[in-house]
Short mmCIF file of N, CA and C in Angstrom, two decimals:
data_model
loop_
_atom_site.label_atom_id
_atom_site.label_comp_id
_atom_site.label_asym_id
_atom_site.label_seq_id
_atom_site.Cartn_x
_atom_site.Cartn_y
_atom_site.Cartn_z
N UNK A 26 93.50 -139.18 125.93
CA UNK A 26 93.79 -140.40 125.22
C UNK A 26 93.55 -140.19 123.74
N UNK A 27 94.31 -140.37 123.00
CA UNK A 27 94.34 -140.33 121.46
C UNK A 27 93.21 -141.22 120.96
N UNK A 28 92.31 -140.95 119.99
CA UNK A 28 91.95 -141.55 119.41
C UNK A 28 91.48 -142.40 117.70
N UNK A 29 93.19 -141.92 117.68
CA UNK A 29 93.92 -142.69 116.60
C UNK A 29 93.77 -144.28 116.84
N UNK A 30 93.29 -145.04 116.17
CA UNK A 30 93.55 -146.65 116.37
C UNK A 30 94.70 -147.05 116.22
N UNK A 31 95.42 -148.40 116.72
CA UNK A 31 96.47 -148.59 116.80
C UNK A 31 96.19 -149.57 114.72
N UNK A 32 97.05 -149.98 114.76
CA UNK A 32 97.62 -150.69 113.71
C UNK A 32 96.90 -152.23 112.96
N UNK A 33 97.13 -152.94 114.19
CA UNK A 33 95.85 -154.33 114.15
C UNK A 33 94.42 -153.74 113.83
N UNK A 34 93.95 -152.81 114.89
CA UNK A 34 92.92 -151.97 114.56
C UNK A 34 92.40 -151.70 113.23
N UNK A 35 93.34 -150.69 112.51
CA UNK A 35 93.37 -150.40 111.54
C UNK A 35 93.06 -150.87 110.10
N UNK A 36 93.89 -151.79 110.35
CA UNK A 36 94.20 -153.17 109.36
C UNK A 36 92.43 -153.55 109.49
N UNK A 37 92.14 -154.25 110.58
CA UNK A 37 90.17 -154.86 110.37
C UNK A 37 89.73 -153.52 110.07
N UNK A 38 89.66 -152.40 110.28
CA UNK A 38 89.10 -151.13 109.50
C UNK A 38 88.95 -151.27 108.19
N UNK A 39 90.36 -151.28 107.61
CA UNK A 39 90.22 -151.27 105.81
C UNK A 39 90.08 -152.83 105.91
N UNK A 40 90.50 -153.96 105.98
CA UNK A 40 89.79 -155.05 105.47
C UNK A 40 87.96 -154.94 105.75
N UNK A 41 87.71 -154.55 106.88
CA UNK A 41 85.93 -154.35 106.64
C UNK A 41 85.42 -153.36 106.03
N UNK A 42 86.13 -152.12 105.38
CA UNK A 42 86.14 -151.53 104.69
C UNK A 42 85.76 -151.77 103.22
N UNK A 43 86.94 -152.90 102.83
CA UNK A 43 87.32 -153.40 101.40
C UNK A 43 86.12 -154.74 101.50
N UNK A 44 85.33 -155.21 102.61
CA UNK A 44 84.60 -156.17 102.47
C UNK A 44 83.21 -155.47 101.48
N UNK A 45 82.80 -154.43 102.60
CA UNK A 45 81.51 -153.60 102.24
C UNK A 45 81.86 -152.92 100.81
N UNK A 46 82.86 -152.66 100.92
CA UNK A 46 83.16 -151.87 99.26
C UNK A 46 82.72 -152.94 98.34
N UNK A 47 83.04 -154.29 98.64
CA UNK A 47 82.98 -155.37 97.68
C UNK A 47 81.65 -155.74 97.57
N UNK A 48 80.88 -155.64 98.48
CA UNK A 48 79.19 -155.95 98.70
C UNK A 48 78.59 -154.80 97.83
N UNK A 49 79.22 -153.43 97.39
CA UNK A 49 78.47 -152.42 97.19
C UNK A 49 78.64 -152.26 95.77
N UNK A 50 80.27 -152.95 95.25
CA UNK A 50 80.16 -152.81 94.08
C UNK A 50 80.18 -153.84 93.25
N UNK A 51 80.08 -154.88 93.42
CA UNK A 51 79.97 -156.46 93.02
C UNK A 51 78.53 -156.77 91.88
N UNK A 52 77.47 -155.97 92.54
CA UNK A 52 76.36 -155.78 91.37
C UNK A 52 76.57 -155.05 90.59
N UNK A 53 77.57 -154.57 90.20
CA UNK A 53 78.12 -153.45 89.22
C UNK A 53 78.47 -154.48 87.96
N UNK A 54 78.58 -155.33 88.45
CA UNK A 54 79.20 -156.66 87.23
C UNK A 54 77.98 -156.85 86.19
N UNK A 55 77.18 -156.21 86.96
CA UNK A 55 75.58 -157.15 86.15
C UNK A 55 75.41 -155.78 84.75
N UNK A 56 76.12 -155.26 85.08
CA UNK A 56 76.04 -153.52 83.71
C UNK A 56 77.12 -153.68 82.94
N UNK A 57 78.18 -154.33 83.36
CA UNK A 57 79.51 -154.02 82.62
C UNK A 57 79.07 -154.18 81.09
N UNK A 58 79.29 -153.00 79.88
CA UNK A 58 79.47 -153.80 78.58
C UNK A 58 80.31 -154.11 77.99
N UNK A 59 79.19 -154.90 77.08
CA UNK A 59 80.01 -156.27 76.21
C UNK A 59 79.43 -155.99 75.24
N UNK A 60 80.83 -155.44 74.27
CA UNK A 60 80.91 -155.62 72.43
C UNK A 60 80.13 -156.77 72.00
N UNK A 61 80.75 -158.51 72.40
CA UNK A 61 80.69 -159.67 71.67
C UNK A 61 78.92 -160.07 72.52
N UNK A 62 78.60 -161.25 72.21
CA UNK A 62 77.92 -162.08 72.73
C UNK A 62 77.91 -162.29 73.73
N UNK A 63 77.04 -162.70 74.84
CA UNK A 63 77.96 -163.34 76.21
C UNK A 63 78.13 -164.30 76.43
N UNK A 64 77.67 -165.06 75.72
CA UNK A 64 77.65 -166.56 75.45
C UNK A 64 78.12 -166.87 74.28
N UNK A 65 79.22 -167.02 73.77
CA UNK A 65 79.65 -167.90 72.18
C UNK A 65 80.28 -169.13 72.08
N UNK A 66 80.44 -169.64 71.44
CA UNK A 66 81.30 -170.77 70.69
C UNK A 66 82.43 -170.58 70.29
N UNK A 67 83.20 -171.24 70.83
CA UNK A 67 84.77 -171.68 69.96
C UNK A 67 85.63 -172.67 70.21
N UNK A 68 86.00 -173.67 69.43
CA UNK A 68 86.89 -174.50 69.28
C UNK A 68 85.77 -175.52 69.94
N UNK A 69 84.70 -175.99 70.06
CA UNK A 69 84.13 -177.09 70.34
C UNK A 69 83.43 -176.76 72.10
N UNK A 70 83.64 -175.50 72.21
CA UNK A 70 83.37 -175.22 73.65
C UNK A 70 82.13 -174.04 73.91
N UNK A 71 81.76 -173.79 74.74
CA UNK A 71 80.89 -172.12 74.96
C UNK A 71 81.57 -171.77 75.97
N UNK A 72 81.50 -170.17 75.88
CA UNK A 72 82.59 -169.61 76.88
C UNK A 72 81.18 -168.37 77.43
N UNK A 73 81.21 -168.60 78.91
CA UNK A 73 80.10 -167.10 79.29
C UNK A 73 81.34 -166.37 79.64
N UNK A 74 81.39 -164.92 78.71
CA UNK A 74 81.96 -163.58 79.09
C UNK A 74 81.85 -162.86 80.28
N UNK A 75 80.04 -163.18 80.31
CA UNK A 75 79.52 -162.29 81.57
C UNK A 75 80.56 -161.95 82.91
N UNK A 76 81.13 -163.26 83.18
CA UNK A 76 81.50 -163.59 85.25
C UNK A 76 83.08 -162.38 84.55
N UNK A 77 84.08 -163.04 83.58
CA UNK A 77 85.06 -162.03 83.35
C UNK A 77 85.05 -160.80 83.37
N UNK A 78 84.02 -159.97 82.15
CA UNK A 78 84.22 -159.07 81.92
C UNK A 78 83.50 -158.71 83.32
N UNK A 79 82.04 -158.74 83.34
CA UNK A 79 81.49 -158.13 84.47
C UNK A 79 82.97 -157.91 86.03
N UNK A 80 83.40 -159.27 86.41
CA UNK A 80 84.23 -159.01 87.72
C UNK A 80 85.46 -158.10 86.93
N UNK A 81 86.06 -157.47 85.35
CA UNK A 81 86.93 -156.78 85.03
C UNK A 81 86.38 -155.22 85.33
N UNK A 82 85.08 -155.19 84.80
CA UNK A 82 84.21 -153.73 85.42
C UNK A 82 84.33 -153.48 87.00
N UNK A 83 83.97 -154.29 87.58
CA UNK A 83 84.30 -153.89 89.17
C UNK A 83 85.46 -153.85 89.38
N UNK A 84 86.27 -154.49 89.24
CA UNK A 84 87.91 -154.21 89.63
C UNK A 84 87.52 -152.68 89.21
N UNK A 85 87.68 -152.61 87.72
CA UNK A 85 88.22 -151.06 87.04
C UNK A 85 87.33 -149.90 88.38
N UNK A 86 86.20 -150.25 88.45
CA UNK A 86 85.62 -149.08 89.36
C UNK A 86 85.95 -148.95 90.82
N UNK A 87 86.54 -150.14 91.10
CA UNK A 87 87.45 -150.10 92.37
C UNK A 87 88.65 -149.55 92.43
N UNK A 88 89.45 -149.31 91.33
CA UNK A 88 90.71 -148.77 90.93
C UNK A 88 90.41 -147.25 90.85
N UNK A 89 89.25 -147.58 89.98
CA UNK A 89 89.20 -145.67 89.78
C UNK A 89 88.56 -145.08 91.49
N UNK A 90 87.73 -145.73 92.38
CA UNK A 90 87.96 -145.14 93.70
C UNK A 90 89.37 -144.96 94.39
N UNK A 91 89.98 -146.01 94.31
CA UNK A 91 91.38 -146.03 94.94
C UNK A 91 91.82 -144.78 94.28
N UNK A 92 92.05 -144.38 93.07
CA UNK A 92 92.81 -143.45 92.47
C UNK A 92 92.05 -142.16 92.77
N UNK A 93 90.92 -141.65 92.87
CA UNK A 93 89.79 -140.79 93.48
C UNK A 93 90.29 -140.34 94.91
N UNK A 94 90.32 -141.33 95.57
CA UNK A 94 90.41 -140.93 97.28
C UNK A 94 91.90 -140.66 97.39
N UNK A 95 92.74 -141.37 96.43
CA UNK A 95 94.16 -141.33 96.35
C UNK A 95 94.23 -139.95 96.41
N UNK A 96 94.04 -139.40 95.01
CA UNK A 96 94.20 -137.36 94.83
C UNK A 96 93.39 -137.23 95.73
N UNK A 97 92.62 -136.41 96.05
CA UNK A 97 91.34 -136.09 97.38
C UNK A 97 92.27 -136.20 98.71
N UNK A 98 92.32 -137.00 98.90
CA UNK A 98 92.57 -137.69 100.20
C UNK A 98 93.94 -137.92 101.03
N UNK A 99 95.13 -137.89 100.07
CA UNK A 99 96.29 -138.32 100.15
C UNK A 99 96.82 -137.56 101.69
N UNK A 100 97.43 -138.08 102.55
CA UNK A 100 98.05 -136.62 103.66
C UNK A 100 97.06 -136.43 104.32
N UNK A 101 95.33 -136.87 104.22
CA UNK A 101 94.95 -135.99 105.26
C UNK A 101 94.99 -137.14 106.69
N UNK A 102 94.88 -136.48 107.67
CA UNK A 102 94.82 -136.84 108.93
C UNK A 102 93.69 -137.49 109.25
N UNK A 103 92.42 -137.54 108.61
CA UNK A 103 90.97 -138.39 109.00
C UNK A 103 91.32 -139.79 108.79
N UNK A 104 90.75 -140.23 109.60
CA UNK A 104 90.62 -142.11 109.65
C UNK A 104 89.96 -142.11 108.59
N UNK A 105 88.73 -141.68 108.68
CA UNK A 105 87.72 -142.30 107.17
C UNK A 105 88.55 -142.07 106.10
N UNK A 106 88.75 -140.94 105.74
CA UNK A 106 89.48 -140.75 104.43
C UNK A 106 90.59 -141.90 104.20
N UNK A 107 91.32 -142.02 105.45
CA UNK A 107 92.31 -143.16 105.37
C UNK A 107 91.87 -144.38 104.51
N UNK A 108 91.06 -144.83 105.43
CA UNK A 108 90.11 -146.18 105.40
C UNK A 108 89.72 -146.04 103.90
N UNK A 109 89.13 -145.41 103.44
CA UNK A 109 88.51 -145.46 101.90
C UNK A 109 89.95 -145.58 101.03
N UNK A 110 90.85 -144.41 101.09
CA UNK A 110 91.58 -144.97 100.16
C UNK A 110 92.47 -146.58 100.30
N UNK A 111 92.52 -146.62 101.44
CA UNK A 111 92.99 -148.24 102.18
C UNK A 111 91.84 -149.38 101.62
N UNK A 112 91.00 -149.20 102.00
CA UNK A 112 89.80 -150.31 101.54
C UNK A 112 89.65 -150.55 100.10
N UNK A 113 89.50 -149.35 99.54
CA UNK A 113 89.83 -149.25 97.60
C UNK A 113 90.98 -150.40 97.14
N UNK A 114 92.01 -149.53 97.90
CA UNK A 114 93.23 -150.18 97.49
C UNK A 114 92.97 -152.19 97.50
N UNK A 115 92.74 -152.51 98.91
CA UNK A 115 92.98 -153.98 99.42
C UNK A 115 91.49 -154.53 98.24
N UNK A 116 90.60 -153.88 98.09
CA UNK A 116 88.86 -154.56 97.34
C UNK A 116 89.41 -154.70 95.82
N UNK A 117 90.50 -153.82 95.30
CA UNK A 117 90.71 -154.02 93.81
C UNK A 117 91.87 -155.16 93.72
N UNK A 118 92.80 -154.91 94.55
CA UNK A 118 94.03 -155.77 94.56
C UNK A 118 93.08 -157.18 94.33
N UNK A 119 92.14 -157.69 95.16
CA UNK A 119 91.38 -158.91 95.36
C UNK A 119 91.08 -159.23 94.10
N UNK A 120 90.06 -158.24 93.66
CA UNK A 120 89.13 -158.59 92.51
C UNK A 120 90.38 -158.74 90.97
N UNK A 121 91.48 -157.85 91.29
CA UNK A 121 92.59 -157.97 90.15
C UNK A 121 92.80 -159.86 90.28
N UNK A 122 93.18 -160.01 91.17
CA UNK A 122 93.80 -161.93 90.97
C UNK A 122 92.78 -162.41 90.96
N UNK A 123 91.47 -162.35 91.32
CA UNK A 123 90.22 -163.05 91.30
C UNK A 123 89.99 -163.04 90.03
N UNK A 124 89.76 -162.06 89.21
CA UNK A 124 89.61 -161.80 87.90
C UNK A 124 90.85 -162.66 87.01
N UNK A 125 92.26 -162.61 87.23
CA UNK A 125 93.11 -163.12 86.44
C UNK A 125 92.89 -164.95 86.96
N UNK A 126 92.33 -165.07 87.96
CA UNK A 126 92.02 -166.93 88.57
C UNK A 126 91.28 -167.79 87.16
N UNK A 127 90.10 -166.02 87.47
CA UNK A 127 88.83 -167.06 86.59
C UNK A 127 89.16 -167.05 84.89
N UNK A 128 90.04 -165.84 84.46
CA UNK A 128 90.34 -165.95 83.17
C UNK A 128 91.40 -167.29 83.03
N UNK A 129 91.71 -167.79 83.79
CA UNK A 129 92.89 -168.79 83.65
C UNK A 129 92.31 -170.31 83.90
N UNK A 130 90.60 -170.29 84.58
CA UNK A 130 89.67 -171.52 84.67
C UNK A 130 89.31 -171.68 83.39
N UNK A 131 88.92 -170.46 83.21
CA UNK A 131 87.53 -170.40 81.64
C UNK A 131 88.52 -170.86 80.46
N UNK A 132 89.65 -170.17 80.06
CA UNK A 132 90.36 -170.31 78.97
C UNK A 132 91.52 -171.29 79.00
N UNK A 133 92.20 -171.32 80.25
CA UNK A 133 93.50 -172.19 80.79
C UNK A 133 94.51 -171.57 79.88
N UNK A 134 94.84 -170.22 79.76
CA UNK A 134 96.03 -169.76 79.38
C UNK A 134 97.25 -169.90 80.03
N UNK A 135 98.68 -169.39 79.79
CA UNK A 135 99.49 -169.76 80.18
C UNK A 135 100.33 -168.34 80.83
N UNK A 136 100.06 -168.42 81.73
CA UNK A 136 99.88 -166.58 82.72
C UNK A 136 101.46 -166.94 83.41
N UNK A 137 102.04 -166.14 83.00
CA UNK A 137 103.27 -166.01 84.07
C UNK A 137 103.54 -164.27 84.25
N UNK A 138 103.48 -164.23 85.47
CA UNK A 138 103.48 -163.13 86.78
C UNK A 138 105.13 -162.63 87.01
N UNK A 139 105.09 -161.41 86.05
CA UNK A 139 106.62 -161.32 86.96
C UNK A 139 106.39 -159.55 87.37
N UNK A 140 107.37 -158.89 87.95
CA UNK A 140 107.59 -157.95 88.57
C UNK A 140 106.69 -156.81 87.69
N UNK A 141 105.12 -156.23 88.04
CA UNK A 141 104.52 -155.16 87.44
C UNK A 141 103.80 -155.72 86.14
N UNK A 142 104.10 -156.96 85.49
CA UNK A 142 103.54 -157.30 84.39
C UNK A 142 102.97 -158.37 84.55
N UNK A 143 101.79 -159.16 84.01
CA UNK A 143 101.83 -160.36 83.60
C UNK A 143 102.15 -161.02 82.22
N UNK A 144 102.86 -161.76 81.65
CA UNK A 144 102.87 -162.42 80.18
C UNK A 144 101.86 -163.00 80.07
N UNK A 145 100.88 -163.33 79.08
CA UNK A 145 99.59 -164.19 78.93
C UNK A 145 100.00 -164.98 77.74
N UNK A 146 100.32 -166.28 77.55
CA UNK A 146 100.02 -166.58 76.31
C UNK A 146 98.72 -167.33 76.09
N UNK A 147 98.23 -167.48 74.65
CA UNK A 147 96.97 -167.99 74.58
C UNK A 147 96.81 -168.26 72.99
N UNK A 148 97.05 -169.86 72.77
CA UNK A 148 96.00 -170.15 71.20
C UNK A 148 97.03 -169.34 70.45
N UNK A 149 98.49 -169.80 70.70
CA UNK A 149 99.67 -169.13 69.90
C UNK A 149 99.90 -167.55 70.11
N UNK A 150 99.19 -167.01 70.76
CA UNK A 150 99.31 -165.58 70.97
C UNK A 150 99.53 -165.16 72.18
N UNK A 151 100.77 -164.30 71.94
CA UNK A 151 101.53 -163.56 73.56
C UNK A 151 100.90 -162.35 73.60
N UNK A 152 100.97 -161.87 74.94
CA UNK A 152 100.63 -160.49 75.58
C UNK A 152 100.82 -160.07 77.39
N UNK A 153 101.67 -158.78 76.99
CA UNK A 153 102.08 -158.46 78.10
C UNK A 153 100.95 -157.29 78.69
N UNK A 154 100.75 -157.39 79.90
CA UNK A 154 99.57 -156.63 80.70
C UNK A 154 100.36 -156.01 81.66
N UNK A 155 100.27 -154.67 81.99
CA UNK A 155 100.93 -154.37 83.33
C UNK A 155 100.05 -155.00 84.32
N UNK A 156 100.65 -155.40 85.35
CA UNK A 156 99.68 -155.55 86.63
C UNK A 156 99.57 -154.40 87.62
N UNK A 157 98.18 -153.78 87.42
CA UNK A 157 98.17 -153.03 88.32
C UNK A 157 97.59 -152.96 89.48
N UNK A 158 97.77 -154.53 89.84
CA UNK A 158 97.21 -155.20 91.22
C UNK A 158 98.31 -154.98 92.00
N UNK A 159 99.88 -155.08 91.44
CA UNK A 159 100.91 -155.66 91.98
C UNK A 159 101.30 -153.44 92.61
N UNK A 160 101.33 -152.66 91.51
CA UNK A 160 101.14 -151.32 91.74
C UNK A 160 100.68 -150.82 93.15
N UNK A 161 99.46 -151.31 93.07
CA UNK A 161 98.49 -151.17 94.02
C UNK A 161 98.49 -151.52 95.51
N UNK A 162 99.12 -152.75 95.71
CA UNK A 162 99.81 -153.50 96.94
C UNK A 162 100.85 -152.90 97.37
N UNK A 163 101.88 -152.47 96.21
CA UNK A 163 102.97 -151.36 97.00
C UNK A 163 102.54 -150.61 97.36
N UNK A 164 101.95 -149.50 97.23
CA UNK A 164 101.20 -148.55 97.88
C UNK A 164 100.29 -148.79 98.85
N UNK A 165 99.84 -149.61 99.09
CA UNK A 165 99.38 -149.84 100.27
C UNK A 165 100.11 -150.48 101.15
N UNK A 166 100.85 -151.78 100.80
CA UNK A 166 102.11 -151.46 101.92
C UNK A 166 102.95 -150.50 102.53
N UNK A 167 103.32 -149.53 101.48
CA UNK A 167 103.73 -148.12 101.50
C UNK A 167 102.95 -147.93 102.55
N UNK A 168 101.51 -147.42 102.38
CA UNK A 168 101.21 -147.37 103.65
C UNK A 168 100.91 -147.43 104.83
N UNK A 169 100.76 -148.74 105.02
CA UNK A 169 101.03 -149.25 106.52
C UNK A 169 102.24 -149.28 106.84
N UNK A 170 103.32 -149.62 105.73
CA UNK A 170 104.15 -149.04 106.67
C UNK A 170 104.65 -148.15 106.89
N UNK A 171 104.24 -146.72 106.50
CA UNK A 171 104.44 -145.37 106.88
C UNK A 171 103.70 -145.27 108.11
N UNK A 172 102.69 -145.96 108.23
CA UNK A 172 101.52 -145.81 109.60
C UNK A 172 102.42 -146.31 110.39
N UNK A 173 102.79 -147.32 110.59
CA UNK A 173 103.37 -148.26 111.38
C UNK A 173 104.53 -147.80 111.83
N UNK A 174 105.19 -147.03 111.19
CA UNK A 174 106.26 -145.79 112.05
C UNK A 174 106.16 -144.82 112.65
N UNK A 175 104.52 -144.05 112.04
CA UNK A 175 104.76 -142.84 113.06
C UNK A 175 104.42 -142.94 114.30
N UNK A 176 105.10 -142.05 114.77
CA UNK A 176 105.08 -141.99 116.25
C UNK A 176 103.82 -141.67 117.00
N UNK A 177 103.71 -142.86 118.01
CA UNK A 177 102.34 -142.57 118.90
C UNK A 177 102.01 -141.75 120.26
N UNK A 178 101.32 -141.01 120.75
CA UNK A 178 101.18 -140.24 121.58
C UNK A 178 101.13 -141.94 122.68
N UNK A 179 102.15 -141.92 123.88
CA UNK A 179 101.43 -142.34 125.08
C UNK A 179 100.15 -142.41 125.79
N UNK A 180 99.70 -143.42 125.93
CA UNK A 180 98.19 -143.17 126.32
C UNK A 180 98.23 -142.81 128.35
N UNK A 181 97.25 -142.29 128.25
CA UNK A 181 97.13 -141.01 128.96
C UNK A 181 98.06 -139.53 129.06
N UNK A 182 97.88 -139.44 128.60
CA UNK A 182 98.80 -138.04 128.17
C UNK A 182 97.20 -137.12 127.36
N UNK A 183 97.03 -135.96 128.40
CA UNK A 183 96.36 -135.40 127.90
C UNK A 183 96.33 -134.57 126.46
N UNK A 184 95.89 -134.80 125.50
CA UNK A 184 96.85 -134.11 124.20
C UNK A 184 95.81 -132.37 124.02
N UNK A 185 94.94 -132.33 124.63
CA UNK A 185 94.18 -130.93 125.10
C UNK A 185 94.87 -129.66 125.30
N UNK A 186 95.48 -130.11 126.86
CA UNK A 186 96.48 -129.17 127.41
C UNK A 186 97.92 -129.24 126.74
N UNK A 187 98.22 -128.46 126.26
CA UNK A 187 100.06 -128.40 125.70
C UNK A 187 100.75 -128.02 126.97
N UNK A 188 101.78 -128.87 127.22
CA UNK A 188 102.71 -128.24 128.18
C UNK A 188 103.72 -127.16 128.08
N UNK A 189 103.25 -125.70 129.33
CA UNK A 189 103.89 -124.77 129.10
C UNK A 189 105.28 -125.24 129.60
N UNK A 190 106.22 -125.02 128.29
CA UNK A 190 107.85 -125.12 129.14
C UNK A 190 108.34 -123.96 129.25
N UNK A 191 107.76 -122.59 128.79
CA UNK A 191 108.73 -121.36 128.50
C UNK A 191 108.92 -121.33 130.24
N UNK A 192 110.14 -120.41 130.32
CA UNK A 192 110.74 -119.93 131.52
C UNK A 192 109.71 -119.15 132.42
N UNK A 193 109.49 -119.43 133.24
CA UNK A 193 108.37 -118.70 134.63
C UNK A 193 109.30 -117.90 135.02
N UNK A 194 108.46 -116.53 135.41
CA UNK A 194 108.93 -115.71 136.38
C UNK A 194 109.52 -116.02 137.95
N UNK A 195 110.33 -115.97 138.52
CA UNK A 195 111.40 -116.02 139.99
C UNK A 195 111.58 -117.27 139.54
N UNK A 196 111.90 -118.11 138.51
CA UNK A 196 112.75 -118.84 138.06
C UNK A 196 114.07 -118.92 138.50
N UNK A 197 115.20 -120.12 138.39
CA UNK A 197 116.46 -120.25 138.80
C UNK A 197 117.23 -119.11 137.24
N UNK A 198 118.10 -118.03 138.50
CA UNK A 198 118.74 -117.70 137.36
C UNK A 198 120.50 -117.84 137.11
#
């Protein structure tokens, strides 16, 4: 019996994967630095930096695992290896829109999302961002659904023994 997981399987693998990744690197927010203040003033308001930049540091170190296990890892046949670059992938994608949510509470810019980019405007000023949340999701769709095609060994089918087919001796001739 193979013990490849099937697909559903898989899937709660890297989502509990991408959970614990998120538990492990989430206090990573509490180091991120900051040039400015973390607390300032403007336009009649105080803005804390901390929750942004800090949750922009964990994304980035979630990206740079995804991209880590990505080279390393790419092609090989291990579940774990799978799972890490899978879990990377799904823990940054999160923290990418989580991160663009709360910049859009704190400031209320005017974010429009199109194919690989976001537009930001803000306080008369435009800016285009690639999204490399949106990057990131293709490739991991990419890979499930490359998983999701290959072909599965039948269960029970011993995969140990290879079946001899060459021609036996007093064979039909």
């Amino acid at each position: 019996m193979s013990s490849e997981p099937g697909n559903k399987v898989y899937f709660l693998y890297t989502l509990s994967g991408a959970i614990i990744l998120l538990l492990i690197t989430l206090p990573l927010g509490g180091v991120a630095p900051l040039d400015e203040p973390k607390v300032y003033a403007y336009d009649g308001a105080y803005y804390n930096l901390g929750i942004p930049v800090g949750l922009s540091f964990v994304a980035f170190v979630n990206l740079l695992i995804f991209v880590v296990s990505a080279i390393l890892f790419w092609g090989s046949k291990g579940l774990f290896k799978n799972i890490i670059i899978d879990s990377s992938a799904l823990s940054f994608v999160f923290l990418n829109y989580i991160n663009y949510f709360i910049i859009w509470l704190v400031w209320h810019p005017q974010i429009t999302i199109l194919p690989l980019i976001f537009i930001i405007k803000y306080n008369g000023a435009s800016a285009i961002q690639p999204d490399l949340g949106q990057v990131v999701l293709i490739i991991y769709i990419y890979r499930m659904f490359k998983r999701s095609r290959r072909p599965r060994p039948l269960s029970g089918l011993e995969l140990d023994k290879p079946v001899d087919e060459s021609p036996q001796p007093g064979g039909v001739q």
